[in-house]
């Protein structure tokens, strides 16, 4: 079955075609087209919703057309369409949803609405499909979310903990802004941090806190870490010469917090698999240190992280989440009932 996925929840207009082999539950990505607005939003240091919405309207049809063309799939061959329902910016979500409503009606195709966070989670099923063993503990870290979930067979999810203030990606973006690095901050902070490590970590060590590291729950908090960074920079006249050191200390603090809580949850819930996903899962240090922590503390537990191209927002992950809704026999949503929901909760 061919599935078209559509994602417009923030600043990427994305469409992807995948093929689902129902017998083996495996999916293969045939195209993954993303029109990024990063260059536009860079000027403002963040996403401007009205600008994002206008760009989505301009890009959505060419992006869908390109995704079908690259996959060499005709609309009549599609078995399903998947679209992001939320959470996200409502003005961005609407473009994807209204486009899909029209396609569902004119092409007469069934539509499955998908939670954006579930999309990030199913990015890990693109390569692994049926091999994942449950229960899995999944850490989703993006610009909008930091959330630990227990995923059981059949796609059942339970939220174990989430951030009480900033998301991990948001913290990276704000740290980058304080250090004058630009937007989006994650890749820039991690590039500077890598420089510091490659240079042998010169200079005095920078000490940053790890808020809520030992709290008895699975929640996170990053705003105190961000403020601690701000105060240290303010007190340091030569901070501009030490940007790589600050980035390295900041990245290490975020990584330590995320790994500590994930391993704790995986132990408590006897996870057979640990998964990392979301835009921040592009971070090389987080990927490798979590993989090592799983191997050290949870022998026998499998570790999954998406290929780099499926970490930040994309539509292949939405198509993959749709494939599993089809496999789990969730009902499709009639075109008249499709609704974007910017505050959509995970079920
Ligand atoms: O998943 P995503 O594309 O969008 C949301 O759903 O929010 O995540 C974007 C976030 C941004 O905050 C960005 O700074 C962060 O992911 N990010 C990274 C890296 N690449 C992207 N954070 C840390 N290290 C990276 N290499
Ligand atoms: Zn995302």
Coordinates of C-alpha atoms and ligand atoms in Angstrom, one line a residue:
X1 CA 0.0 0.0 0.0
X2 CA 1.3 3.5 -0.9
X3 CA 0.8 6.2 1.7
X4 CA 1.2 9.9 1.3
X5 CA 2.2 11.8 4.5
X6 CA 1.8 15.5 4.9
X7 CA 3.4 17.7 7.7
X8 CA 3.0 21.4 8.1
X9 CA 2.9 21.9 11.9
X10 CA 5.7 24.5 12.2
X11 CA 8.0 25.9 9.6
X12 CA 8.7 22.9 7.3
X13 CA 6.3 22.1 4.4
X14 CA 6.8 18.4 3.9
X15 CA 5.3 15.5 1.9
X16 CA 6.5 11.9 1.6
X17 CA 5.4 8.7 -0.1
X18 CA 6.1 5.4 1.6
X19 CA 5.2 1.8 0.7
X20 CA 3.8 -0.4 3.5
X21 CA 4.2 -4.1 3.1
X22 CA 1.3 -5.2 5.2
X23 CA 2.4 -8.8 5.6
X24 CA 5.9 -7.9 7.0
X25 CA 4.8 -4.6 8.5
X26 CA 7.8 -3.0 6.9
X27 CA 7.8 0.5 5.4
X28 CA 10.1 1.8 2.7
X29 CA 10.4 5.6 2.1
X30 CA 10.1 6.4 -1.6
X31 CA 10.3 10.1 -1.3
X32 CA 10.9 12.6 1.5
X33 CA 10.5 16.2 0.3
X34 CA 11.0 19.1 2.7
X35 CA 10.7 22.8 1.9
X36 CA 12.4 24.5 4.8
X37 CA 11.7 28.1 5.8
X38 CA 14.8 28.3 8.0
X39 CA 16.4 30.9 5.8
X40 CA 13.3 33.1 6.1
X41 CA 12.9 32.8 9.8
X42 CA 16.6 33.2 10.6
X43 CA 16.3 36.9 10.1
X44 CA 13.8 37.1 13.0
X45 CA 15.6 34.6 15.3
X46 CA 12.6 32.3 15.4
X47 CA 9.4 31.3 13.6
X48 CA 6.9 34.1 12.8
X49 CA 3.5 32.2 12.5
X50 CA 1.9 34.5 9.9
X51 CA 5.0 34.3 7.7
X52 CA 5.1 30.5 8.1
X53 CA 1.5 30.1 7.2
X54 CA 1.9 32.1 4.0
X55 CA 4.9 30.1 2.9
X56 CA 3.0 26.8 3.6
X57 CA 0.2 28.0 1.2
X58 CA 2.8 28.7 -1.5
X59 CA 4.7 25.5 -1.0
X60 CA 2.2 22.8 -0.2
X61 CA 1.1 21.8 -3.7
X62 CA 4.5 21.8 -5.4
X63 CA 5.9 19.8 -2.5
X64 CA 3.1 17.2 -2.7
X65 CA 3.6 17.0 -6.5
X66 CA 7.3 16.6 -6.1
X67 CA 6.9 13.8 -3.5
X68 CA 4.6 11.8 -5.9
X69 CA 6.9 12.4 -8.8
X70 CA 10.1 11.3 -7.0
X71 CA 8.3 8.2 -5.7
X72 CA 6.9 7.5 -9.2
X73 CA 3.4 7.1 -7.7
X74 CA 0.2 8.4 -9.2
X75 CA -2.6 9.7 -6.9
X76 CA -4.9 6.8 -8.0
X77 CA -2.3 4.3 -6.6
X78 CA -2.4 5.8 -3.1
X79 CA -4.1 3.6 -0.4
X80 CA -4.1 6.2 2.3
X81 CA -3.2 9.8 3.2
X82 CA -1.8 10.8 6.6
X83 CA -1.7 14.3 7.9
X84 CA -0.5 16.1 11.1
X85 CA -3.5 17.1 13.2
X86 CA -1.4 18.8 15.9
X87 CA 0.1 20.0 18.2
X88 CA 1.7 22.9 16.4
X89 CA 1.0 26.4 15.1
X90 CA -2.7 26.5 14.1
X91 CA -2.2 28.7 11.1
X92 CA 0.5 26.3 9.8
X93 CA -1.5 23.1 10.6
X94 CA -4.5 24.5 8.7
X95 CA -2.7 24.5 5.4
X96 CA -1.9 20.8 5.6
X97 CA -5.3 19.9 6.9
X98 CA -7.4 21.9 4.3
X99 CA -5.2 20.6 1.5
X100 CA -5.7 17.0 2.6
X101 CA -9.4 17.6 2.9
X102 CA -9.6 18.6 -0.7
X103 CA -7.4 15.8 -1.9
X104 CA -9.4 13.2 0.1
X105 CA -12.6 14.5 -1.5
X106 CA -11.3 14.8 -5.1
X107 CA -9.1 11.6 -5.1
X108 CA -11.5 9.7 -2.9
X109 CA -8.9 8.5 -0.4
X110 CA -9.1 7.6 3.3
X111 CA -7.3 9.9 5.7
X112 CA -5.7 9.2 9.0
X113 CA -5.0 12.2 11.3
X114 CA -1.7 11.9 13.2
X115 CA -0.2 13.5 16.3
X116 CA 3.0 15.2 15.5
X117 CA 4.8 13.6 18.5
X118 CA 3.6 10.2 17.5
X119 CA 5.1 11.0 14.1
X120 CA 8.5 11.6 15.7
X121 CA 8.2 8.4 17.6
X122 CA 7.3 6.4 14.4
X123 CA 10.4 7.8 12.7
X124 CA 12.1 5.0 14.6
X125 CA 9.9 2.4 12.9
X126 CA 11.0 3.4 9.4
X127 CA 14.1 1.2 9.6
X128 CA 13.0 -1.2 12.3
X129 CA 9.3 -1.9 11.7
X130 CA 8.3 -5.1 13.3
X131 CA 11.6 -5.7 15.1
X132 CA 10.8 -3.3 18.0
X133 CA 10.2 -5.1 21.3
X134 CA 7.8 -3.7 23.8
X135 CA 7.5 -2.0 26.2
X136 CA 9.7 0.8 24.8
X137 CA 10.6 3.9 26.7
X138 CA 10.8 6.8 24.2
X139 CA 12.4 10.2 24.8
X140 CA 11.1 12.8 22.3
X141 CA 13.1 16.0 22.3
X142 CA 12.3 18.7 19.9
X143 CA 11.8 22.5 19.7
X144 CA 8.4 22.2 21.2
X145 CA 8.5 19.1 23.4
X146 CA 10.5 17.1 25.9
X147 CA 8.5 14.1 26.8
X148 CA 9.2 10.6 28.1
X149 CA 6.7 8.0 27.0
X150 CA 6.1 4.3 27.6
X151 CA 5.0 2.7 24.3
X152 CA 3.3 -0.7 24.5
X153 CA 2.5 -3.1 21.6
X154 CA -0.5 -2.0 19.6
X155 CA 0.7 1.6 19.8
X156 CA -0.6 2.3 23.3
X157 CA 1.2 5.3 24.9
X158 CA 1.5 6.5 28.5
X159 CA 3.2 9.8 29.3
X160 CA 5.8 9.2 32.1
X161 CA 7.1 12.8 32.3
X162 CA 7.6 16.0 30.4
X163 CA 9.2 19.4 30.7
X164 CA 7.7 21.8 33.1
X165 CA 9.0 24.9 31.2
X166 CA 11.2 25.0 28.1
X167 CA 11.6 22.1 25.7
X168 CA 15.2 20.8 25.2
X169 CA 15.4 22.2 21.7
X170 CA 14.0 25.5 22.8
X171 CA 16.8 25.6 25.5
X172 CA 19.4 25.0 22.8
X173 CA 17.9 27.8 20.7
X174 CA 17.9 30.2 23.6
X175 CA 21.4 29.4 24.6
X176 CA 22.5 30.0 21.0
X177 CA 20.7 33.3 21.0
X178 CA 22.5 34.4 24.3
X179 CA 25.8 33.5 22.7
X180 CA 25.0 35.3 19.5
X181 CA 25.1 32.2 17.4
X182 CA 21.9 32.4 15.4
X183 CA 18.9 30.2 14.7
X184 CA 18.1 27.3 14.9
X185 CA 20.5 27.0 17.8
X186 CA 20.8 23.2 18.3
X187 CA 23.2 22.5 15.4
X188 CA 25.2 25.7 16.1
X189 CA 25.7 25.0 19.8
X190 CA 26.7 21.4 18.9
X191 CA 29.2 22.6 16.3
X192 CA 30.9 24.9 18.8
X193 CA 30.8 22.2 21.5
X194 CA 32.5 19.8 19.1
X195 CA 35.2 22.4 18.5
X196 CA 35.9 22.7 22.2
X197 CA 36.2 18.9 22.6
X198 CA 38.5 18.6 19.5
X199 CA 40.7 21.3 21.0
X200 CA 41.1 19.2 24.1
X201 CA 38.7 21.2 26.3
X202 CA 41.1 24.1 27.0
X203 CA 40.7 26.7 29.7
X204 CA 38.9 26.5 33.1
X205 CA 35.9 24.2 33.4
X206 CA 32.5 25.8 33.2
X207 CA 30.1 24.5 35.8
X208 CA 26.4 24.5 35.0
X209 CA 23.5 23.0 37.1
X210 CA 21.4 20.0 36.2
X211 CA 18.0 21.0 37.3
X212 CA 15.6 18.2 38.6
X213 CA 18.3 15.6 37.9
X214 CA 17.4 13.8 41.2
X215 CA 13.7 14.6 41.4
X216 CA 11.6 11.5 42.1
X217 CA 9.5 11.9 38.9
X218 CA 10.3 11.8 35.2
X219 CA 9.8 15.5 34.6
X220 CA 12.4 17.9 33.2
X221 CA 13.1 21.7 33.6
X222 CA 15.5 23.6 31.5
X223 CA 14.7 27.3 32.3
X224 CA 17.0 27.3 35.4
X225 CA 19.9 26.0 33.3
X226 CA 19.3 28.7 30.7
X227 CA 19.3 31.4 33.4
X228 CA 22.5 29.9 35.0
X229 CA 24.2 30.2 31.6
X230 CA 23.0 33.8 31.2
X231 CA 24.4 34.8 34.6
X232 CA 27.8 33.1 34.0
X233 CA 28.1 34.9 30.6
X234 CA 27.2 38.2 32.2
X235 CA 29.9 37.8 34.9
X236 CA 32.5 36.9 32.3
X237 CA 34.1 39.8 30.4
X238 CA 35.9 37.4 28.1
X239 CA 32.9 35.1 27.3
X240 CA 33.2 35.8 23.6
X241 CA 36.5 34.0 23.5
X242 CA 35.0 31.0 25.4
X243 CA 31.9 30.4 23.3
X244 CA 32.9 26.8 22.5
X245 CA 33.5 26.1 26.2
X246 CA 30.1 27.5 27.1
X247 CA 28.4 25.4 24.4
X248 CA 30.2 22.3 25.5
X249 CA 29.2 22.8 29.1
X250 CA 25.6 23.6 28.1
X251 CA 25.3 20.6 25.8
X252 CA 26.8 18.3 28.5
X253 CA 24.3 19.5 31.1
X254 CA 21.3 18.9 28.8
X255 CA 22.6 15.5 27.7
X256 CA 23.3 14.4 31.4
X257 CA 19.7 15.3 32.4
X258 CA 18.0 13.6 29.4
X259 CA 20.1 10.4 29.8
X260 CA 19.7 10.1 33.6
X261 CA 15.9 10.3 33.4
X262 CA 15.6 8.1 30.4
X263 CA 17.7 5.3 31.9
X264 CA 15.8 5.6 35.2
X265 CA 12.4 5.2 33.4
X266 CA 13.7 2.3 31.3
X267 CA 14.8 0.5 34.4
X268 CA 11.6 1.2 36.3
X269 CA 9.4 0.1 33.4
X270 CA 11.6 -2.8 32.4
X271 CA 11.9 -1.5 28.9
X272 CA 12.8 -4.0 26.1
X273 CA 13.7 -1.0 23.9
X274 CA 14.8 2.6 24.4
X275 CA 14.1 5.1 21.7
X276 CA 15.4 8.6 21.1
X277 CA 13.6 10.9 18.6
X278 CA 12.7 14.5 17.7
X279 CA 14.9 17.4 16.3
X280 CA 17.3 17.3 19.2
X281 CA 18.0 13.6 18.5
X282 CA 20.1 15.0 15.6
X283 CA 22.6 15.9 18.4
X284 CA 25.6 13.6 18.0
X285 CA 26.7 13.7 21.7
X286 CA 23.2 12.8 22.9
X287 CA 22.9 10.0 20.3
X288 CA 26.2 8.4 21.3
X289 CA 26.1 8.9 25.0
X290 CA 22.5 7.5 25.3
X291 CA 23.5 4.5 23.2
X292 CA 26.5 3.9 25.5
X293 CA 24.3 4.4 28.6
X294 CA 21.8 1.8 27.4
X295 CA 24.6 -0.7 26.6
X296 CA 26.1 -0.1 30.1
X297 CA 23.1 0.0 32.3
X298 CA 20.5 -2.1 30.4
X299 CA 22.2 -5.0 28.8
X300 CA 19.9 -6.8 26.4
X301 CA 17.8 -3.6 25.8
X302 CA 17.7 -2.4 22.2
X303 CA 18.4 1.2 21.4
X304 CA 16.8 3.0 18.4
X305 CA 17.5 6.5 17.0
X306 CA 16.2 7.7 13.6
X307 CA 18.5 8.3 10.6
X308 CA 19.6 11.9 10.6
X309 CA 17.1 13.0 7.9
X310 CA 14.1 11.7 10.0
X311 CA 15.1 13.5 13.2
X312 CA 13.9 17.1 12.5
X313 CA 10.4 17.7 11.1
X314 CA 9.6 15.6 8.0
X315 CA 6.6 13.9 6.4
X316 CA 8.1 10.3 6.2
X317 CA 7.6 10.0 9.9
X318 CA 3.9 11.1 9.5
X319 CA 3.4 8.5 6.7
X320 CA 5.1 5.9 9.0
X321 CA 2.8 6.7 11.9
X322 CA -0.1 6.5 9.4
X323 CA 1.1 3.0 8.3
X324 CA 0.9 1.8 11.9
X325 CA -2.6 3.2 12.3
X326 CA -3.6 1.2 9.2
X327 CA -1.9 -1.9 10.6
X328 CA -3.6 -1.4 14.0
X329 CA -6.9 -1.0 12.2
X330 CA -7.6 2.5 13.6
X331 CA -10.6 4.0 11.8
X332 CA -9.9 6.7 9.1
X333 CA -11.5 10.1 9.5
X334 CA -14.1 11.2 6.9
X335 CA -13.0 14.3 5.0
X336 CA -15.8 16.4 6.5
X337 CA -14.6 15.6 10.0
X338 CA -10.9 16.5 9.5
X339 CA -9.8 19.2 12.1
X340 CA -6.5 20.7 13.0
X341 CA -6.0 20.9 16.8
X342 CA -3.0 23.1 17.8
X343 CA -3.2 21.7 21.4
X344 CA -3.7 18.1 20.6
X345 CA -2.7 15.7 23.4
X346 CA -1.1 12.3 23.0
X347 CA -3.5 9.4 23.6
Ligands
LIG1 O1 11.5 18.2 15.7 P1 11.8 19.6 15.3 O2 12.3 19.8 13.9 O3 10.7 20.6 15.4 C1 9.7 20.5 16.5 O4 8.8 19.6 16.4 O5 9.9 21.3 17.4 O6 12.9 20.2 16.3 C2 13.6 21.4 16.1 C3 14.6 21.6 17.3 C4 15.2 23.0 17.3 O7 15.0 23.5 18.6 C5 16.6 22.7 17.0 O8 17.5 23.7 17.6 C6 16.8 21.3 17.6 O9 15.7 20.7 17.2 N1 18.0 20.7 17.0 C7 19.1 20.3 17.7 C8 20.0 19.8 16.7 N2 19.4 19.8 15.5 C9 18.2 20.4 15.6 N3 19.4 20.4 19.0 C10 20.6 20.0 19.4 N4 21.5 19.5 18.6 C11 21.3 19.4 17.2 N5 22.2 18.9 16.4
LIG2 ZN1 8.8 18.1 15.4

